[in-house]
């Protein structure tokens, strides 16, 4: 996800603060989805390894 805003000092401090908050939320969301994708891959590998072990005599 990406978010860009071109506010300047004439926009008012409240809007600038809101912009910072939105940017922080987007950054946190992107980090979360990256972490979730990594965990999903880890779990998939674990299940594959377990299946291979279960198939061995």
Short mmCIF file of N, CA and C in Angstrom, two decimals:
data_model
loop_
_atom_site.label_atom_id
_atom_site.label_comp_id
_atom_site.label_asym_id
_atom_site.label_seq_id
_atom_site.Cartn_x
_atom_site.Cartn_y
_atom_site.Cartn_z
N UNK A 1 0.85 -1.16 0.00
CA UNK A 1 0.00 0.00 0.00
C UNK A 1 0.90 1.22 0.00
N UNK A 2 0.42 2.26 -0.61
CA UNK A 2 1.19 3.49 -0.67
C UNK A 2 0.27 4.67 -0.42
N UNK A 3 0.80 5.67 0.25
CA UNK A 3 0.03 6.88 0.54
C UNK A 3 0.94 8.09 0.37
N UNK A 4 0.48 9.05 -0.37
CA UNK A 4 1.22 10.30 -0.57
C UNK A 4 0.28 11.47 -0.38
N UNK A 5 0.81 12.52 0.20
CA UNK A 5 0.02 13.72 0.41
C UNK A 5 0.95 14.92 0.25
N UNK A 6 0.48 15.92 -0.43
CA UNK A 6 1.29 17.11 -0.72
C UNK A 6 0.79 18.33 0.05
N UNK A 7 0.63 18.21 1.35
CA UNK A 7 0.19 19.34 2.16
C UNK A 7 1.36 20.26 2.47
N UNK A 8 1.07 21.54 2.62
CA UNK A 8 2.11 22.48 3.05
C UNK A 8 1.66 23.17 4.33
N UNK A 9 2.46 24.09 4.82
CA UNK A 9 2.14 24.76 6.09
C UNK A 9 0.83 25.53 6.03
N UNK A 10 0.38 25.93 4.86
CA UNK A 10 -0.90 26.64 4.72
C UNK A 10 -2.10 25.73 4.96
N UNK A 11 -1.88 24.44 5.01
CA UNK A 11 -2.98 23.48 5.17
C UNK A 11 -3.44 23.38 6.62
N UNK A 12 -2.69 23.88 7.51
CA UNK A 12 -3.07 23.81 8.92
C UNK A 12 -2.40 22.65 9.61
N UNK A 13 -2.05 22.88 10.85
CA UNK A 13 -1.32 21.87 11.63
C UNK A 13 -2.13 20.59 11.80
N UNK A 14 -3.44 20.71 11.93
CA UNK A 14 -4.27 19.51 12.11
C UNK A 14 -4.15 18.57 10.92
N UNK A 15 -4.19 19.13 9.72
CA UNK A 15 -4.07 18.30 8.52
C UNK A 15 -2.67 17.70 8.41
N UNK A 16 -1.67 18.46 8.78
CA UNK A 16 -0.31 17.93 8.75
C UNK A 16 -0.17 16.78 9.75
N UNK A 17 -0.74 16.94 10.94
CA UNK A 17 -0.70 15.86 11.94
C UNK A 17 -1.46 14.64 11.45
N UNK A 18 -2.59 14.87 10.81
CA UNK A 18 -3.37 13.76 10.25
C UNK A 18 -2.56 13.03 9.18
N UNK A 19 -1.86 13.78 8.36
CA UNK A 19 -1.03 13.18 7.32
C UNK A 19 0.04 12.28 7.94
N UNK A 20 0.69 12.75 9.00
CA UNK A 20 1.71 11.95 9.68
C UNK A 20 1.10 10.67 10.24
N UNK A 21 -0.08 10.79 10.83
CA UNK A 21 -0.75 9.62 11.39
C UNK A 21 -1.10 8.60 10.31
N UNK A 22 -1.61 9.06 9.19
CA UNK A 22 -1.95 8.16 8.09
C UNK A 22 -0.70 7.49 7.54
N UNK A 23 0.37 8.24 7.38
CA UNK A 23 1.62 7.66 6.90
C UNK A 23 2.12 6.57 7.86
N UNK A 24 2.00 6.82 9.15
CA UNK A 24 2.42 5.83 10.15
C UNK A 24 1.57 4.57 10.07
N UNK A 25 0.25 4.74 9.88
CA UNK A 25 -0.63 3.58 9.77
C UNK A 25 -0.32 2.77 8.51
N UNK A 26 -0.04 3.44 7.41
CA UNK A 26 0.30 2.73 6.17
C UNK A 26 1.59 1.95 6.36
N UNK A 27 2.58 2.57 6.99
CA UNK A 27 3.85 1.89 7.24
C UNK A 27 3.64 0.66 8.12
N UNK A 28 2.84 0.81 9.18
CA UNK A 28 2.57 -0.31 10.07
C UNK A 28 1.80 -1.42 9.35
N UNK A 29 0.83 -1.05 8.52
CA UNK A 29 0.07 -2.04 7.75
C UNK A 29 0.99 -2.83 6.82
N UNK A 30 1.88 -2.12 6.14
CA UNK A 30 2.80 -2.80 5.23
C UNK A 30 3.73 -3.75 5.98
N UNK A 31 4.20 -3.34 7.16
CA UNK A 31 5.06 -4.21 7.97
C UNK A 31 4.28 -5.43 8.43
N UNK A 32 3.05 -5.23 8.85
CA UNK A 32 2.21 -6.35 9.29
C UNK A 32 1.99 -7.35 8.18
N UNK A 33 1.63 -6.87 7.00
CA UNK A 33 1.38 -7.80 5.90
C UNK A 33 2.65 -8.52 5.48
N UNK A 34 3.79 -7.85 5.59
CA UNK A 34 5.06 -8.51 5.28
C UNK A 34 5.33 -9.62 6.30
N UNK A 35 5.10 -9.32 7.57
CA UNK A 35 5.30 -10.33 8.62
C UNK A 35 4.34 -11.50 8.45
N UNK A 36 3.10 -11.22 8.11
CA UNK A 36 2.13 -12.29 7.92
C UNK A 36 2.51 -13.19 6.75
N UNK A 37 3.00 -12.60 5.68
CA UNK A 37 3.42 -13.39 4.52
C UNK A 37 4.58 -14.29 4.89
N UNK A 38 5.52 -13.77 5.67
CA UNK A 38 6.67 -14.58 6.09
C UNK A 38 6.22 -15.74 6.99
N UNK A 39 5.30 -15.47 7.90
CA UNK A 39 4.78 -16.52 8.78
C UNK A 39 4.02 -17.57 7.99
N UNK A 40 3.25 -17.14 7.00
CA UNK A 40 2.51 -18.08 6.17
C UNK A 40 3.47 -19.02 5.44
N UNK A 41 4.55 -18.47 4.91
CA UNK A 41 5.55 -19.30 4.23
C UNK A 41 6.20 -20.27 5.21
N UNK A 42 6.49 -19.80 6.42
CA UNK A 42 7.09 -20.66 7.43
C UNK A 42 6.16 -21.82 7.79
N UNK A 43 4.90 -21.53 7.99
CA UNK A 43 3.93 -22.57 8.34
C UNK A 43 3.76 -23.56 7.20
N UNK A 44 3.72 -23.07 5.97
CA UNK A 44 3.60 -23.95 4.81
C UNK A 44 4.78 -24.90 4.74
N UNK A 45 5.99 -24.37 4.96
CA UNK A 45 7.18 -25.23 4.95
C UNK A 45 7.11 -26.28 6.05
N UNK A 46 6.66 -25.89 7.23
CA UNK A 46 6.56 -26.84 8.34
C UNK A 46 5.59 -27.97 8.01
N UNK A 47 4.45 -27.64 7.43
CA UNK A 47 3.48 -28.67 7.05
C UNK A 47 4.05 -29.59 5.97
N UNK A 48 4.77 -29.02 5.02
CA UNK A 48 5.38 -29.84 3.96
C UNK A 48 6.42 -30.79 4.55
N UNK A 49 7.24 -30.29 5.46
CA UNK A 49 8.25 -31.14 6.10
C UNK A 49 7.60 -32.25 6.91
N UNK A 50 6.54 -31.92 7.62
CA UNK A 50 5.84 -32.92 8.42
C UNK A 50 5.21 -33.98 7.52
N UNK A 51 4.64 -33.55 6.41
CA UNK A 51 4.03 -34.50 5.48
C UNK A 51 5.09 -35.46 4.93
N UNK A 52 6.27 -34.93 4.60
CA UNK A 52 7.34 -35.78 4.10
C UNK A 52 7.78 -36.78 5.16
N UNK A 53 7.86 -36.34 6.40
CA UNK A 53 8.24 -37.25 7.49
C UNK A 53 7.18 -38.33 7.68
N UNK A 54 5.93 -37.95 7.59
CA UNK A 54 4.84 -38.91 7.77
C UNK A 54 4.80 -39.94 6.65
N UNK A 55 5.25 -39.57 5.46
CA UNK A 55 5.22 -40.48 4.33
C UNK A 55 6.38 -41.47 4.34
N UNK A 56 7.40 -41.20 5.13
CA UNK A 56 8.54 -42.11 5.20
C UNK A 56 8.17 -43.33 6.04
N UNK A 57 8.68 -44.52 5.60
CA UNK A 57 8.35 -45.75 6.33
C UNK A 57 8.99 -45.81 7.70
#
